Short mmCIF file of N, CA and C in Angstrom, two decimals:
data_model
loop_
_atom_site.label_atom_id
_atom_site.label_comp_id
_atom_site.label_asym_id
_atom_site.label_seq_id
_atom_site.Cartn_x
_atom_site.Cartn_y
_atom_site.Cartn_z
N UNK A 689 -10.63 15.09 -20.24
CA UNK A 689 -10.36 13.72 -20.39
C UNK A 689 -10.12 13.48 -21.89
N UNK A 690 -8.98 12.81 -22.20
CA UNK A 690 -8.63 12.54 -23.63
C UNK A 690 -9.71 11.74 -24.36
N UNK A 691 -9.88 11.94 -25.62
CA UNK A 691 -10.86 11.18 -26.38
C UNK A 691 -10.61 9.71 -26.41
N UNK A 692 -9.38 9.30 -26.40
CA UNK A 692 -9.09 7.86 -26.51
C UNK A 692 -9.58 7.11 -25.28
N UNK A 693 -9.56 7.79 -24.07
CA UNK A 693 -10.03 7.27 -22.86
C UNK A 693 -11.53 7.06 -22.94
N UNK A 694 -12.24 8.12 -23.39
CA UNK A 694 -13.78 8.12 -23.50
C UNK A 694 -14.13 7.01 -24.47
N UNK A 695 -13.48 6.85 -25.63
CA UNK A 695 -13.73 5.87 -26.62
C UNK A 695 -13.68 4.51 -26.01
N UNK A 696 -12.85 4.22 -25.05
CA UNK A 696 -12.64 2.90 -24.52
C UNK A 696 -13.45 2.77 -23.26
N UNK A 697 -14.16 3.77 -22.83
CA UNK A 697 -15.06 3.68 -21.63
C UNK A 697 -14.23 3.67 -20.33
N UNK A 698 -13.13 4.45 -20.27
CA UNK A 698 -12.23 4.51 -19.15
C UNK A 698 -12.54 5.75 -18.40
N UNK A 699 -12.68 5.63 -17.08
CA UNK A 699 -13.02 6.75 -16.28
C UNK A 699 -11.82 7.40 -15.72
N UNK A 700 -11.86 8.76 -15.44
CA UNK A 700 -10.70 9.48 -14.85
C UNK A 700 -10.19 8.85 -13.56
N UNK A 701 -11.18 8.31 -12.73
CA UNK A 701 -10.78 7.68 -11.49
C UNK A 701 -9.99 6.43 -11.70
N UNK A 702 -10.33 5.67 -12.73
CA UNK A 702 -9.48 4.43 -13.02
C UNK A 702 -8.10 4.82 -13.38
N UNK A 703 -7.97 5.90 -14.22
CA UNK A 703 -6.63 6.23 -14.74
C UNK A 703 -5.84 6.79 -13.54
N UNK A 704 -6.47 7.54 -12.65
CA UNK A 704 -5.74 8.04 -11.51
C UNK A 704 -5.24 6.92 -10.60
N UNK A 705 -6.11 5.88 -10.47
CA UNK A 705 -5.59 4.71 -9.61
C UNK A 705 -4.42 4.05 -10.20
N UNK A 706 -4.57 3.91 -11.48
CA UNK A 706 -3.37 3.17 -12.30
C UNK A 706 -2.17 4.01 -12.15
N UNK A 707 -2.31 5.35 -12.38
CA UNK A 707 -1.17 6.21 -12.25
C UNK A 707 -0.52 6.16 -10.96
N UNK A 708 -1.31 6.13 -9.89
CA UNK A 708 -0.71 6.24 -8.51
C UNK A 708 -0.39 4.88 -7.97
N UNK A 709 -1.22 3.90 -8.11
CA UNK A 709 -0.98 2.53 -7.53
C UNK A 709 -0.47 1.44 -8.46
N UNK A 710 -0.61 1.79 -9.76
CA UNK A 710 -0.25 0.77 -10.66
C UNK A 710 -1.22 -0.36 -10.91
N UNK A 711 -2.40 -0.23 -10.29
CA UNK A 711 -3.49 -1.28 -10.42
C UNK A 711 -4.86 -0.63 -10.23
N UNK A 712 -5.87 -1.39 -10.55
CA UNK A 712 -7.28 -0.93 -10.30
C UNK A 712 -7.66 -1.39 -8.91
N UNK A 713 -8.80 -0.84 -8.36
CA UNK A 713 -9.16 -1.11 -7.01
C UNK A 713 -9.82 -2.47 -6.94
N UNK A 714 -10.26 -3.10 -8.05
CA UNK A 714 -10.88 -4.37 -7.98
C UNK A 714 -10.09 -5.35 -8.91
N UNK A 715 -10.26 -6.61 -8.78
CA UNK A 715 -9.44 -7.54 -9.46
C UNK A 715 -10.25 -8.67 -10.06
N UNK A 716 -10.18 -8.84 -11.33
CA UNK A 716 -10.86 -9.92 -12.07
C UNK A 716 -10.22 -10.02 -13.37
N UNK A 717 -10.63 -11.04 -14.19
CA UNK A 717 -9.98 -11.16 -15.55
C UNK A 717 -10.43 -9.95 -16.32
N UNK A 718 -11.68 -9.50 -16.23
CA UNK A 718 -12.06 -8.35 -17.00
C UNK A 718 -11.30 -7.06 -16.59
N UNK A 719 -11.05 -6.96 -15.29
CA UNK A 719 -10.43 -5.80 -14.82
C UNK A 719 -8.92 -5.80 -15.21
N UNK A 720 -8.32 -7.03 -15.34
CA UNK A 720 -6.94 -7.06 -15.76
C UNK A 720 -6.89 -6.69 -17.28
N UNK A 721 -7.81 -7.05 -18.10
CA UNK A 721 -7.82 -6.60 -19.39
C UNK A 721 -7.99 -5.05 -19.54
N UNK A 722 -8.89 -4.58 -18.68
CA UNK A 722 -9.16 -3.10 -18.64
C UNK A 722 -7.85 -2.42 -18.21
N UNK A 723 -7.14 -2.97 -17.20
CA UNK A 723 -5.93 -2.36 -16.73
C UNK A 723 -4.94 -2.22 -17.92
N UNK A 724 -4.84 -3.32 -18.69
CA UNK A 724 -3.84 -3.25 -19.85
C UNK A 724 -4.32 -2.12 -20.89
N UNK A 725 -5.69 -1.96 -21.08
CA UNK A 725 -6.11 -0.92 -21.98
C UNK A 725 -5.74 0.47 -21.44
N UNK A 726 -5.93 0.63 -20.05
CA UNK A 726 -5.61 1.88 -19.46
C UNK A 726 -4.08 2.15 -19.59
N UNK A 727 -3.26 1.21 -19.31
CA UNK A 727 -1.85 1.42 -19.34
C UNK A 727 -1.46 1.75 -20.73
N UNK A 728 -2.02 1.23 -21.71
CA UNK A 728 -1.68 1.48 -23.13
C UNK A 728 -2.03 2.98 -23.53
N UNK A 729 -3.00 3.51 -22.73
CA UNK A 729 -3.44 4.96 -23.03
C UNK A 729 -2.48 5.94 -22.32
N UNK A 730 -1.74 5.44 -21.29
CA UNK A 730 -0.91 6.42 -20.47
C UNK A 730 0.25 6.84 -21.34
N UNK A 731 0.56 8.13 -21.28
CA UNK A 731 1.77 8.73 -21.97
C UNK A 731 3.01 8.13 -21.36
N UNK A 732 4.04 8.02 -22.03
CA UNK A 732 5.27 7.48 -21.61
C UNK A 732 5.81 8.24 -20.37
N UNK A 733 5.58 9.64 -20.28
CA UNK A 733 6.16 10.33 -19.15
C UNK A 733 5.37 9.90 -17.93
N UNK A 734 4.17 9.60 -18.03
CA UNK A 734 3.47 9.07 -16.75
C UNK A 734 3.93 7.71 -16.28
N UNK A 735 4.31 6.84 -17.32
CA UNK A 735 4.88 5.63 -16.94
C UNK A 735 6.27 5.82 -16.21
N UNK A 736 7.05 6.79 -16.77
CA UNK A 736 8.37 7.06 -16.07
C UNK A 736 8.10 7.62 -14.73
N UNK A 737 7.08 8.55 -14.61
CA UNK A 737 6.67 9.06 -13.29
C UNK A 737 6.35 8.00 -12.25
N UNK A 738 5.64 6.95 -12.73
CA UNK A 738 5.25 5.82 -11.80
C UNK A 738 6.56 5.07 -11.35
N UNK A 739 7.42 4.82 -12.25
CA UNK A 739 8.65 4.15 -11.87
C UNK A 739 9.46 4.98 -10.86
N UNK A 740 9.50 6.31 -11.04
CA UNK A 740 10.19 7.09 -10.06
C UNK A 740 9.44 7.15 -8.75
N UNK A 741 8.13 7.13 -8.72
CA UNK A 741 7.35 7.03 -7.49
C UNK A 741 7.68 5.72 -6.76
N UNK A 742 7.67 4.72 -7.51
CA UNK A 742 7.99 3.39 -6.81
C UNK A 742 9.41 3.38 -6.19
N UNK A 743 10.36 4.07 -6.80
CA UNK A 743 11.70 4.14 -6.21
C UNK A 743 11.64 5.00 -4.97
N UNK A 744 10.89 6.16 -4.95
CA UNK A 744 10.70 6.93 -3.81
C UNK A 744 10.04 6.19 -2.73
N UNK A 745 9.09 5.37 -3.01
CA UNK A 745 8.28 4.58 -2.01
C UNK A 745 9.21 3.64 -1.31
N UNK A 746 10.32 3.12 -2.08
CA UNK A 746 11.17 2.26 -1.32
C UNK A 746 11.88 2.81 -0.15
N UNK A 747 11.96 4.06 -0.06
CA UNK A 747 12.54 4.82 1.12
C UNK A 747 11.48 5.24 2.08
N UNK A 748 10.60 4.33 2.55
CA UNK A 748 9.57 4.61 3.49
C UNK A 748 9.65 4.00 4.84
N UNK A 749 10.74 3.22 5.15
CA UNK A 749 10.90 2.64 6.41
C UNK A 749 11.56 3.57 7.39
N UNK A 750 11.18 3.42 8.63
CA UNK A 750 11.71 4.29 9.70
C UNK A 750 12.23 3.46 11.02
N UNK A 751 13.20 4.03 11.63
CA UNK A 751 13.48 3.44 13.00
C UNK A 751 12.80 4.47 13.91
N UNK A 752 12.49 3.99 15.15
CA UNK A 752 11.93 4.83 16.09
C UNK A 752 12.29 4.44 17.54
N UNK A 753 12.18 5.36 18.45
CA UNK A 753 12.53 5.05 19.88
C UNK A 753 11.44 5.44 20.74
N UNK A 754 11.00 4.66 21.62
CA UNK A 754 9.86 4.90 22.56
C UNK A 754 10.45 4.98 23.95
N UNK A 755 10.05 6.03 24.67
CA UNK A 755 10.36 6.20 26.09
C UNK A 755 9.51 5.16 26.85
N UNK A 756 10.16 4.47 27.71
CA UNK A 756 9.37 3.54 28.63
C UNK A 756 9.46 4.06 30.09
N UNK A 757 8.45 3.77 30.81
CA UNK A 757 8.50 4.14 32.23
C UNK A 757 9.52 3.34 32.97
N UNK A 758 10.04 3.82 34.04
CA UNK A 758 11.17 3.21 34.83
C UNK A 758 10.66 1.86 35.46
N UNK A 759 9.37 1.71 35.52
CA UNK A 759 8.82 0.51 36.10
C UNK A 759 9.20 -0.76 35.29
N UNK A 760 9.62 -0.63 34.07
CA UNK A 760 10.06 -1.69 33.21
C UNK A 760 11.38 -2.40 33.80
N UNK A 761 12.17 -1.70 34.58
CA UNK A 761 13.35 -2.23 35.13
C UNK A 761 13.07 -3.30 36.18
N UNK A 762 11.84 -3.49 36.61
CA UNK A 762 11.58 -4.59 37.60
C UNK A 762 11.61 -5.96 36.94
N UNK A 763 11.56 -6.01 35.57
CA UNK A 763 11.60 -7.26 34.90
C UNK A 763 13.10 -7.81 34.64
N UNK A 764 13.42 -8.92 35.23
CA UNK A 764 14.73 -9.42 35.10
C UNK A 764 15.21 -9.60 33.57
N UNK A 765 14.34 -9.89 32.69
CA UNK A 765 14.74 -10.05 31.32
C UNK A 765 15.34 -8.76 30.71
N UNK A 766 14.68 -7.59 31.18
CA UNK A 766 15.25 -6.30 30.63
C UNK A 766 16.56 -6.01 31.25
N UNK A 767 16.70 -6.24 32.61
CA UNK A 767 18.02 -6.02 33.26
C UNK A 767 19.14 -6.94 32.71
N UNK A 768 18.79 -8.25 32.31
CA UNK A 768 19.75 -9.05 31.82
C UNK A 768 20.28 -8.59 30.41
N UNK A 769 19.47 -7.93 29.65
CA UNK A 769 19.87 -7.41 28.40
C UNK A 769 20.79 -6.13 28.54
N UNK A 770 20.77 -5.51 29.69
CA UNK A 770 21.43 -4.27 29.89
C UNK A 770 22.34 -4.20 31.18
N UNK A 771 23.38 -5.12 31.21
CA UNK A 771 24.13 -5.16 32.39
C UNK A 771 24.90 -3.91 32.68
N UNK A 772 25.22 -3.07 31.77
CA UNK A 772 25.96 -1.86 32.01
C UNK A 772 25.14 -0.61 31.95
N UNK A 773 23.92 -0.72 32.31
CA UNK A 773 22.97 0.42 32.17
C UNK A 773 23.22 1.45 33.15
N UNK A 774 22.88 2.68 32.83
CA UNK A 774 23.05 3.86 33.77
C UNK A 774 21.70 4.08 34.30
N UNK A 775 21.49 3.94 35.63
CA UNK A 775 20.14 4.19 36.24
C UNK A 775 19.65 5.62 36.02
N UNK A 776 20.54 6.54 35.63
CA UNK A 776 20.04 7.95 35.52
C UNK A 776 19.51 8.19 34.06
N UNK A 777 19.85 7.30 33.13
CA UNK A 777 19.40 7.48 31.70
C UNK A 777 18.10 6.70 31.59
N UNK A 778 17.17 7.06 30.71
CA UNK A 778 15.80 6.54 30.55
C UNK A 778 15.87 5.10 29.90
N UNK A 779 14.78 4.40 30.10
CA UNK A 779 14.53 3.16 29.49
C UNK A 779 13.88 3.44 28.15
N UNK A 780 14.34 2.64 27.06
CA UNK A 780 13.73 2.94 25.73
C UNK A 780 13.51 1.57 25.03
N UNK A 781 12.57 1.56 24.07
CA UNK A 781 12.38 0.54 23.13
C UNK A 781 12.73 1.04 21.82
N UNK A 782 13.56 0.27 21.02
CA UNK A 782 13.89 0.67 19.62
C UNK A 782 13.17 -0.32 18.61
N UNK A 783 12.59 0.25 17.64
CA UNK A 783 11.88 -0.56 16.65
C UNK A 783 12.02 0.00 15.29
N UNK A 784 11.39 -0.67 14.24
CA UNK A 784 11.48 -0.21 12.90
C UNK A 784 10.10 -0.45 12.31
N UNK A 785 9.69 0.40 11.33
CA UNK A 785 8.31 0.24 10.77
C UNK A 785 8.31 0.76 9.27
N UNK A 786 7.36 0.27 8.60
CA UNK A 786 7.04 0.78 7.20
C UNK A 786 6.01 1.77 7.19
N UNK A 787 5.29 2.00 8.30
CA UNK A 787 4.16 2.96 8.36
C UNK A 787 4.62 4.18 9.14
N UNK A 788 3.86 5.25 9.14
CA UNK A 788 4.33 6.41 9.92
C UNK A 788 4.58 6.10 11.36
N UNK A 789 5.64 6.63 11.99
CA UNK A 789 6.00 6.32 13.29
C UNK A 789 4.94 6.56 14.31
N UNK A 790 4.19 7.65 14.25
CA UNK A 790 3.14 7.91 15.25
C UNK A 790 2.02 6.91 15.17
N UNK A 791 1.70 6.43 13.98
CA UNK A 791 0.73 5.34 13.81
C UNK A 791 1.20 4.00 14.43
N UNK A 792 2.47 3.76 14.20
CA UNK A 792 3.04 2.53 14.85
C UNK A 792 2.98 2.55 16.33
N UNK A 793 3.28 3.82 16.94
CA UNK A 793 3.16 3.89 18.44
C UNK A 793 1.71 3.66 18.90
N UNK A 794 0.75 4.31 18.18
CA UNK A 794 -0.65 4.01 18.48
C UNK A 794 -1.02 2.54 18.39
N UNK A 795 -0.48 1.82 17.32
CA UNK A 795 -0.77 0.36 17.28
C UNK A 795 -0.16 -0.32 18.44
N UNK A 796 1.00 0.03 18.84
CA UNK A 796 1.61 -0.59 20.04
C UNK A 796 0.66 -0.30 21.27
N UNK A 797 0.30 0.88 21.51
CA UNK A 797 -0.61 1.15 22.63
C UNK A 797 -1.97 0.52 22.57
N UNK A 798 -2.47 0.33 21.36
CA UNK A 798 -3.77 -0.35 21.24
C UNK A 798 -3.64 -1.92 21.12
N UNK A 799 -2.51 -2.43 21.24
CA UNK A 799 -2.32 -3.84 21.27
C UNK A 799 -2.20 -4.52 19.94
N UNK A 800 -2.12 -3.77 18.78
CA UNK A 800 -2.13 -4.32 17.55
C UNK A 800 -0.67 -4.49 17.09
N UNK A 801 -0.33 -5.87 16.88
CA UNK A 801 1.08 -6.14 16.61
C UNK A 801 2.01 -5.39 17.45
N UNK A 802 1.82 -5.48 18.80
CA UNK A 802 2.57 -4.68 19.68
C UNK A 802 3.62 -5.52 20.45
N UNK A 803 4.65 -4.83 20.91
CA UNK A 803 5.60 -5.32 21.79
C UNK A 803 4.95 -5.15 23.20
N UNK A 804 5.08 -6.16 24.07
CA UNK A 804 4.44 -6.08 25.33
C UNK A 804 4.95 -4.87 26.19
N UNK A 805 6.29 -4.66 26.08
CA UNK A 805 6.88 -3.53 26.92
C UNK A 805 6.31 -2.17 26.48
N UNK A 806 6.06 -1.94 25.26
CA UNK A 806 5.58 -0.70 24.79
C UNK A 806 4.03 -0.57 25.11
N UNK A 807 3.25 -1.67 25.05
CA UNK A 807 1.85 -1.70 25.28
C UNK A 807 1.68 -1.30 26.79
N UNK A 808 2.57 -2.01 27.67
CA UNK A 808 2.37 -1.77 29.03
C UNK A 808 3.07 -0.56 29.68
N UNK A 809 4.28 -0.25 29.22
CA UNK A 809 5.08 0.78 29.76
C UNK A 809 5.51 1.95 28.85
N UNK A 810 4.98 1.96 27.62
CA UNK A 810 5.31 3.05 26.68
C UNK A 810 4.69 4.27 27.18
N UNK A 811 5.54 5.45 27.06
CA UNK A 811 5.15 6.77 27.53
C UNK A 811 4.88 7.70 26.31
N UNK A 812 5.97 7.78 25.53
CA UNK A 812 5.93 8.59 24.19
C UNK A 812 7.08 8.29 23.41
N UNK A 813 7.00 8.85 22.14
CA UNK A 813 8.09 8.67 21.21
C UNK A 813 9.17 9.73 21.55
N UNK A 814 10.47 9.35 21.19
CA UNK A 814 11.61 10.26 21.47
C UNK A 814 12.21 10.65 20.10
N UNK A 815 11.60 11.47 19.34
CA UNK A 815 12.13 11.82 18.02
C UNK A 815 13.45 12.43 18.04
N UNK A 816 13.98 12.97 19.08
CA UNK A 816 15.30 13.59 19.08
C UNK A 816 16.42 12.48 18.91
N UNK A 817 16.00 11.18 19.12
CA UNK A 817 17.00 10.05 18.95
C UNK A 817 16.97 9.45 17.62
N UNK A 818 15.95 9.66 16.92
CA UNK A 818 15.80 8.97 15.54
C UNK A 818 15.43 9.80 14.36
N UNK A 819 14.85 10.93 14.50
CA UNK A 819 14.32 11.68 13.39
C UNK A 819 15.35 11.93 12.32
N UNK A 820 16.62 12.20 12.66
CA UNK A 820 17.64 12.52 11.62
C UNK A 820 17.99 11.35 10.74
N UNK A 821 17.53 10.16 11.14
CA UNK A 821 17.98 8.89 10.40
C UNK A 821 16.93 8.50 9.32
N UNK A 822 15.70 8.96 9.48
CA UNK A 822 14.58 8.54 8.59
C UNK A 822 14.40 9.41 7.37
N UNK A 823 13.70 8.92 6.35
CA UNK A 823 13.33 7.54 6.04
C UNK A 823 14.51 6.77 5.29
N UNK A 824 14.37 5.51 5.13
CA UNK A 824 15.41 4.69 4.46
C UNK A 824 14.77 3.47 3.89
N UNK A 825 15.48 2.74 3.10
CA UNK A 825 14.90 1.42 2.46
C UNK A 825 14.89 0.40 3.59
N UNK A 826 14.20 -0.76 3.32
CA UNK A 826 13.94 -1.73 4.31
C UNK A 826 15.24 -2.34 4.83
N UNK A 827 16.10 -2.77 3.99
CA UNK A 827 17.39 -3.37 4.47
C UNK A 827 18.14 -2.40 5.41
N UNK A 828 18.18 -1.16 5.01
CA UNK A 828 18.88 -0.20 5.85
C UNK A 828 18.19 -0.06 7.26
N UNK A 829 16.88 -0.11 7.29
CA UNK A 829 16.17 0.05 8.52
C UNK A 829 16.38 -1.08 9.39
N UNK A 830 16.44 -2.31 8.86
CA UNK A 830 16.74 -3.48 9.64
C UNK A 830 18.08 -3.33 10.35
N UNK A 831 19.12 -2.97 9.53
CA UNK A 831 20.48 -2.79 10.14
C UNK A 831 20.51 -1.66 11.13
N UNK A 832 19.87 -0.51 10.80
CA UNK A 832 19.97 0.64 11.55
C UNK A 832 19.20 0.42 12.86
N UNK A 833 18.16 -0.34 12.96
CA UNK A 833 17.48 -0.76 14.20
C UNK A 833 18.46 -1.35 15.24
N UNK A 834 19.19 -2.32 14.65
CA UNK A 834 20.17 -3.09 15.56
C UNK A 834 21.29 -2.12 16.00
N UNK A 835 21.81 -1.28 15.08
CA UNK A 835 22.91 -0.43 15.41
C UNK A 835 22.49 0.67 16.38
N UNK A 836 21.26 1.17 16.22
CA UNK A 836 20.76 2.20 17.10
C UNK A 836 20.64 1.65 18.52
N UNK A 837 20.07 0.51 18.56
CA UNK A 837 19.94 -0.23 19.98
C UNK A 837 21.26 -0.46 20.61
N UNK A 838 22.21 -0.87 19.84
CA UNK A 838 23.60 -1.09 20.39
C UNK A 838 24.23 0.16 20.85
N UNK A 839 24.00 1.18 20.06
CA UNK A 839 24.59 2.52 20.36
C UNK A 839 24.00 3.11 21.63
N UNK A 840 22.71 3.08 21.68
CA UNK A 840 22.05 3.51 22.97
C UNK A 840 22.39 2.70 24.20
N UNK A 841 22.51 1.38 24.00
CA UNK A 841 22.90 0.53 25.07
C UNK A 841 24.34 0.90 25.57
N UNK A 842 25.27 1.17 24.57
CA UNK A 842 26.61 1.51 24.95
C UNK A 842 26.68 2.86 25.67
N UNK A 843 25.70 3.71 25.38
CA UNK A 843 25.65 5.04 25.98
C UNK A 843 25.04 4.99 27.37
N UNK A 844 24.56 3.87 27.78
CA UNK A 844 24.02 3.67 29.11
C UNK A 844 22.54 3.58 29.27
N UNK A 845 21.82 3.70 28.11
CA UNK A 845 20.34 3.61 28.10
C UNK A 845 19.98 2.17 28.41
N UNK A 846 18.87 2.00 29.06
CA UNK A 846 18.23 0.64 29.26
C UNK A 846 17.43 0.42 27.95
N UNK A 847 17.91 -0.55 27.11
CA UNK A 847 17.23 -0.73 25.78
C UNK A 847 16.60 -2.16 25.67
N UNK A 848 15.37 -2.08 25.10
CA UNK A 848 14.73 -3.33 24.67
C UNK A 848 14.38 -3.20 23.27
N UNK A 849 14.08 -4.44 22.64
CA UNK A 849 13.76 -4.26 21.07
C UNK A 849 15.09 -4.27 20.38
N UNK A 850 14.99 -3.72 19.23
CA UNK A 850 16.26 -3.58 18.39
C UNK A 850 16.78 -4.92 17.91
N UNK A 851 15.85 -5.82 17.55
CA UNK A 851 16.28 -7.19 17.11
C UNK A 851 17.07 -7.16 15.87
#
């Protein structure tokens, strides 16, 4: 640990939090002053590294496709959205998320911020339909969700979601 950190009473853990998250774990006026002291001790290369990390983090959104059981086709609202559906192709839900896709699927199944069709009829993720597209920035994910839903619907899939 550099001498200048010890002289200011800065711990290694605090420096690592600032390097990685850009902030301390707690927030108060005193901690804000402490944060400025820590930032002033960081070498310029670490400041540049933080900027690069933030740019990388902006590409953390994903689109995903969930296979739904065929029982979902008993709902008229789903059938209305897919007038040209092919009964031989599966029913799917298209969504987008900023968290890992498998965590998002678990959230759907556990009822946390979930779409009712996935909670009730979700079977599994279908990475073969979306894996090659991820990750991407938020704006691209919003657009890609809609386009992926349209493309799958045009291919004959019964699609829900994809707003």
